[in-house]
Tab-separated table of C-alpha atoms and ligand atoms in Angstrom:
chain	number	residue	atom	x	y	z
A	3	MET	CA	381.610	-64.937	-105.132
A	4	ILE	CA	379.060	-62.521	-103.908
A	5	PRO	CA	376.259	-63.178	-102.177
A	6	VAL	CA	372.817	-61.874	-103.711
A	7	GLY	CA	369.521	-62.017	-102.125
A	8	VAL	CA	366.506	-61.346	-104.606
A	9	LEU	CA	363.256	-59.777	-103.646
A	10	VAL	CA	360.244	-60.869	-105.605
A	11	SER	CA	356.621	-60.263	-105.686
A	12	GLY	CA	354.904	-63.185	-108.482
A	13	ARG	CA	355.891	-65.091	-110.836
A	14	GLY	CA	359.750	-65.283	-111.133
A	15	SER	CA	360.981	-65.848	-114.485
A	16	ASN	CA	363.674	-63.118	-113.891
A	17	LEU	CA	364.592	-64.890	-110.767
A	18	SER	CA	364.824	-68.016	-112.911
A	19	ALA	CA	367.376	-66.553	-115.191
A	20	LEU	CA	369.511	-65.499	-112.736
A	21	LEU	CA	369.488	-68.988	-110.838
A	22	ASP	CA	370.356	-70.448	-114.475
A	23	ALA	CA	373.357	-67.795	-114.826
A	24	ALA	CA	374.764	-68.438	-111.488
A	25	ARG	CA	374.938	-72.358	-112.332
A	26	ALA	CA	378.096	-71.370	-114.890
A	27	PRO	CA	381.351	-71.417	-112.961
A	28	GLU	CA	382.498	-68.027	-113.983
A	29	CYS	CA	379.448	-66.744	-112.601
A	30	PRO	CA	380.686	-64.172	-110.178
A	31	TYR	CA	377.455	-64.024	-108.330
A	32	PHE	CA	375.446	-66.728	-106.093
A	33	ILE	CA	371.408	-66.374	-104.796
A	34	ALA	CA	371.778	-66.755	-101.060
A	35	CYS	CA	368.155	-66.294	-100.779
A	36	VAL	CA	364.831	-64.866	-101.867
A	37	ILE	CA	362.292	-63.229	-99.931
A	38	SER	CA	358.583	-62.366	-101.399
A	39	ASP	CA	356.141	-59.822	-100.074
A	40	GLN	CA	353.339	-61.937	-101.557
A	41	PRO	CA	352.802	-65.813	-100.275
A	42	ALA	CA	351.522	-67.358	-103.071
A	43	ALA	CA	354.582	-66.151	-105.517
A	44	LEU	CA	355.490	-68.590	-108.196
A	45	ALA	CA	359.278	-67.014	-107.406
A	46	LEU	CA	358.880	-68.979	-103.697
A	47	GLU	CA	358.541	-72.502	-105.798
A	48	THR	CA	360.536	-71.853	-107.875
A	49	ALA	CA	363.950	-70.761	-105.207
A	50	LYS	CA	363.112	-73.960	-103.118
A	51	LYS	CA	362.963	-76.117	-106.046
A	52	ALA	CA	366.657	-74.754	-106.875
A	53	GLY	CA	367.073	-75.391	-102.862
A	54	ILE	CA	367.926	-71.732	-102.334
A	55	PRO	CA	366.294	-70.818	-98.815
A	56	ALA	CA	363.362	-68.750	-99.651
A	57	PHE	CA	360.861	-66.979	-97.320
A	58	PHE	CA	357.482	-65.073	-97.502
A	59	HIS	CA	357.788	-61.910	-95.444
A	60	GLU	CA	354.444	-60.090	-94.739
A	61	LYS	CA	354.104	-56.352	-94.422
A	62	LEU	CA	351.367	-56.499	-91.709
A	63	PRO	CA	348.891	-53.663	-92.199
A	64	GLN	CA	350.081	-51.799	-88.815
A	65	MET	CA	353.697	-51.955	-89.530
A	66	LYS	CA	355.338	-48.716	-90.587
A	67	LYS	CA	357.111	-49.314	-93.857
A	68	ARG	CA	360.813	-48.729	-91.757
A	69	GLU	CA	359.968	-51.548	-89.613
A	70	TYR	CA	358.777	-53.738	-92.424
A	71	GLU	CA	362.564	-52.264	-94.303
A	72	ARG	CA	364.548	-53.147	-91.013
A	73	GLU	CA	362.919	-56.671	-90.559
A	74	LEU	CA	363.933	-57.437	-94.940
A	75	VAL	CA	367.434	-56.194	-94.023
A	76	THR	CA	367.913	-58.411	-91.114
A	77	ARG	CA	366.976	-61.281	-93.168
A	78	LEU	CA	369.012	-60.554	-95.602
A	79	ARG	CA	371.959	-59.910	-93.708
A	80	GLU	CA	371.463	-63.584	-92.010
A	81	PHE	CA	372.367	-64.602	-95.274
A	82	GLY	CA	375.289	-62.420	-95.750
A	83	VAL	CA	373.727	-60.867	-98.906
A	84	GLN	CA	376.123	-57.976	-100.309
A	85	VAL	CA	373.781	-57.122	-102.898
A	86	VAL	CA	370.149	-57.277	-103.508
A	87	ALA	CA	368.362	-57.832	-107.059
A	88	LEU	CA	364.365	-56.568	-106.822
A	89	ALA	CA	363.254	-59.204	-109.366
A	90	GLY	CA	359.371	-58.007	-110.306
A	91	PHE	CA	359.495	-56.659	-106.547
A	92	MET	CA	356.344	-54.677	-106.177
A	93	ARG	CA	357.223	-52.058	-103.622
A	94	ILE	CA	359.306	-48.681	-103.186
A	95	LEU	CA	361.994	-49.219	-101.119
A	96	GLY	CA	362.694	-46.285	-98.763
A	97	GLU	CA	365.875	-45.112	-97.055
A	98	THR	CA	365.755	-47.598	-94.198
A	99	PHE	CA	366.598	-50.219	-96.670
A	100	LEU	CA	368.745	-48.173	-99.128
A	101	ALA	CA	370.893	-46.680	-96.465
A	102	GLU	CA	371.780	-50.410	-95.833
A	103	TYR	CA	372.424	-51.313	-99.316
A	104	PRO	CA	374.076	-47.724	-101.043
A	105	ASN	CA	374.134	-48.592	-104.642
A	106	ARG	CA	374.004	-51.733	-104.073
A	107	VAL	CA	370.334	-52.211	-105.068
A	108	LEU	CA	369.493	-53.114	-108.987
A	109	ASN	CA	366.471	-53.419	-110.636
A	110	ILE	CA	364.849	-54.722	-114.020
A	111	HIS	CA	361.904	-52.526	-115.087
A	112	PRO	CA	360.694	-53.546	-118.816
A	113	SER	CA	361.017	-50.171	-120.377
A	114	LEU	CA	363.544	-48.014	-121.765
A	115	LEU	CA	363.852	-45.963	-118.542
A	116	PRO	CA	363.154	-42.888	-118.264
A	117	ALA	CA	359.927	-43.697	-120.306
A	118	PHE	CA	357.043	-45.840	-119.094
A	119	PRO	CA	358.048	-45.895	-115.516
A	120	GLY	CA	355.670	-47.585	-112.839
A	121	LEU	CA	353.428	-50.404	-113.301
A	122	HIS	CA	352.126	-51.992	-117.015
A	123	ALA	CA	355.442	-50.445	-118.650
A	124	GLN	CA	354.765	-52.819	-121.383
A	125	ASP	CA	351.188	-51.724	-121.976
A	126	GLN	CA	352.219	-48.441	-121.790
A	127	ALA	CA	354.830	-48.553	-124.912
A	128	PHE	CA	352.161	-50.258	-126.979
A	129	ARG	CA	349.204	-47.548	-126.256
A	130	ALA	CA	352.086	-45.102	-126.853
A	131	GLN	CA	352.757	-47.042	-129.777
A	132	ALA	CA	356.309	-46.899	-129.326
A	133	ARG	CA	358.710	-47.990	-132.517
A	134	TYR	CA	361.371	-49.357	-129.946
A	135	ALA	CA	361.047	-50.565	-126.663
A	136	GLY	CA	362.930	-52.675	-124.228
A	137	CYS	CA	364.337	-52.960	-120.385
A	138	THR	CA	366.339	-51.371	-118.258
A	139	VAL	CA	368.467	-52.611	-115.355
A	140	HIS	CA	369.187	-49.259	-112.580
A	141	LEU	CA	370.462	-48.791	-109.515
A	142	VAL	CA	367.639	-48.504	-107.209
A	143	ASP	CA	366.770	-44.954	-105.655
A	144	ALA	CA	364.221	-44.070	-103.389
A	145	GLY	CA	362.071	-43.124	-106.528
A	146	MET	CA	360.235	-45.050	-108.878
A	147	ASP	CA	362.195	-46.443	-111.388
A	148	THR	CA	364.622	-43.441	-111.364
A	149	GLY	CA	368.179	-44.900	-110.669
A	150	PRO	CA	371.098	-44.430	-112.734
A	151	ILE	CA	370.901	-46.752	-115.442
A	152	LEU	CA	373.142	-49.710	-115.536
A	153	ASP	CA	372.258	-51.161	-118.875
A	154	GLN	CA	369.475	-51.472	-121.217
A	155	ALA	CA	368.222	-53.797	-124.218
A	156	CYS	CA	366.074	-52.857	-126.930
A	157	LEU	CA	363.835	-54.114	-129.667
A	158	ARG	CA	362.579	-52.528	-132.541
A	159	VAL	CA	358.034	-53.425	-132.294
A	160	ASP	CA	356.700	-55.117	-135.255
A	161	ARG	CA	353.140	-53.405	-135.668
A	162	SER	CA	351.707	-56.713	-136.142
A	163	TRP	CA	352.224	-57.976	-132.256
A	164	ASN	CA	349.624	-57.056	-129.868
A	165	ALA	CA	350.001	-56.108	-126.084
A	166	GLN	CA	350.692	-59.810	-124.762
A	167	GLN	CA	353.564	-60.731	-127.655
A	168	LEU	CA	354.898	-57.211	-126.968
A	169	ALA	CA	355.252	-58.044	-122.967
A	170	GLN	CA	357.080	-61.260	-124.050
A	171	HIS	CA	359.545	-60.368	-126.381
A	172	ILE	CA	360.164	-57.492	-123.809
A	173	LEU	CA	360.497	-60.382	-121.365
A	174	GLU	CA	362.945	-62.539	-123.395
A	175	LEU	CA	365.403	-59.574	-123.257
A	176	GLU	CA	365.071	-58.882	-119.615
A	177	HIS	CA	366.296	-62.688	-119.252
A	178	ARG	CA	369.468	-62.140	-121.399
A	179	LEU	CA	370.076	-58.106	-119.729
A	180	TYR	CA	369.044	-58.724	-115.839
A	181	PRO	CA	372.069	-62.211	-115.570
A	182	ALA	CA	374.678	-60.104	-117.775
A	183	ALA	CA	374.009	-56.792	-115.567
A	184	LEU	CA	374.207	-58.333	-112.400
A	185	ALA	CA	377.148	-60.423	-113.015
A	186	ARG	CA	378.967	-57.334	-114.298
A	187	PHE	CA	378.030	-55.202	-111.526
A	188	CYS	CA	379.551	-58.220	-109.288
A	189	ARG	CA	382.554	-58.198	-111.256
A	190	ASN	CA	383.054	-54.211	-110.029
A	191	GLU	CA	382.534	-52.905	-114.224
A	192	PHE	CA	380.624	-50.394	-113.140
A	193	ARG	CA	381.676	-47.333	-111.055
A	194	LEU	CA	379.261	-44.793	-110.080
A	195	GLU	CA	380.910	-41.141	-109.647
A	196	ASP	CA	378.754	-38.136	-108.817
A	197	GLY	CA	375.544	-40.312	-109.816
A	198	ARG	CA	377.135	-40.727	-113.110
A	199	VAL	CA	377.710	-44.581	-114.267
A	200	HIS	CA	380.870	-45.367	-115.890
A	201	GLU	CA	381.737	-48.721	-117.215
A	202	PHE	CA	384.691	-50.530	-117.873
A	203	SER	CA	383.903	-52.931	-120.039
A	204	ILE	CA	381.908	-54.117	-123.003
A	205	PRO	CA	378.392	-56.373	-122.081
A	206	ALA	CA	379.648	-59.880	-123.090
A	207	TRP	CA	375.812	-60.490	-124.119
A	208	LEU	CA	376.764	-58.162	-127.274
A	209	GLU	CA	379.490	-59.305	-128.458
B	302	GAR	C1	359.102	-58.363	-115.007
B	302	GAR	O1	358.624	-58.113	-116.391
B	302	GAR	C2	360.024	-57.525	-114.592
B	302	GAR	O2	360.319	-55.839	-115.508
B	302	GAR	C3	358.662	-56.325	-113.936
B	302	GAR	O3	357.926	-57.185	-113.084
B	302	GAR	C4	357.997	-58.577	-113.909
B	302	GAR	C5	358.312	-59.684	-113.299
B	302	GAR	O4	358.188	-60.490	-113.813
B	302	GAR	N1	358.976	-55.102	-113.135
B	302	GAR	C6	358.792	-53.847	-112.426
B	302	GAR	O5	357.765	-53.400	-113.272
B	302	GAR	C7	359.598	-53.146	-111.984
B	302	GAR	N2	359.049	-51.584	-112.285
B	302	GAR	P1	358.777	-61.864	-112.968
B	302	GAR	O6	358.116	-62.079	-111.474
B	302	GAR	O7	358.659	-62.850	-114.399
B	302	GAR	O8	360.445	-62.002	-113.196
């Protein structure tokens, strides 16, 4: 069983999906702790209700990014975290953090990367009148939504949807994709060679 630490900033619906999946006996990971950079994140309540250690970790204005990241790593290490899952964590991690978890940090992003990185990806897709939209699970590097792609899920956009409906449909896909991709990652079904991802199985959720 791989101990996973989840970093969050807000609502926590992806955290809930990861927690739900972790209840299955065959799931190869468990959520060891949850850290939020926002005190009022709903995700903290969700974690606490599930009996998972959950913390607000503040980035004080005078704190350097590397100091903050060192503190995050220290906390994650206390819980034996081996893999980190970002679930709506709205900070760009730097080398201090990533050097501690090289190719061990996953993120979910609500677009078919490399299209629409950054904030409000669903709105970007809506405004661009994209015919296909979706979500991506990728390894995190020091860029913004740029690391090697592990898996994606897509949907055809119905022209009758408004921006909120599109975002909701993407979110439902996220809740299926992220737990499945994280489980496959924890089972070593992905291998990274020269920056390219190789995979050893068909995602169960596609079968
Ligand atoms: C999700 O849509 C996630 O893909 C997105 O934030 C939302 C968090 O929702 N992440 C990013 O945009 C990262 N670039 P949640 O808190 O309900 O999981």
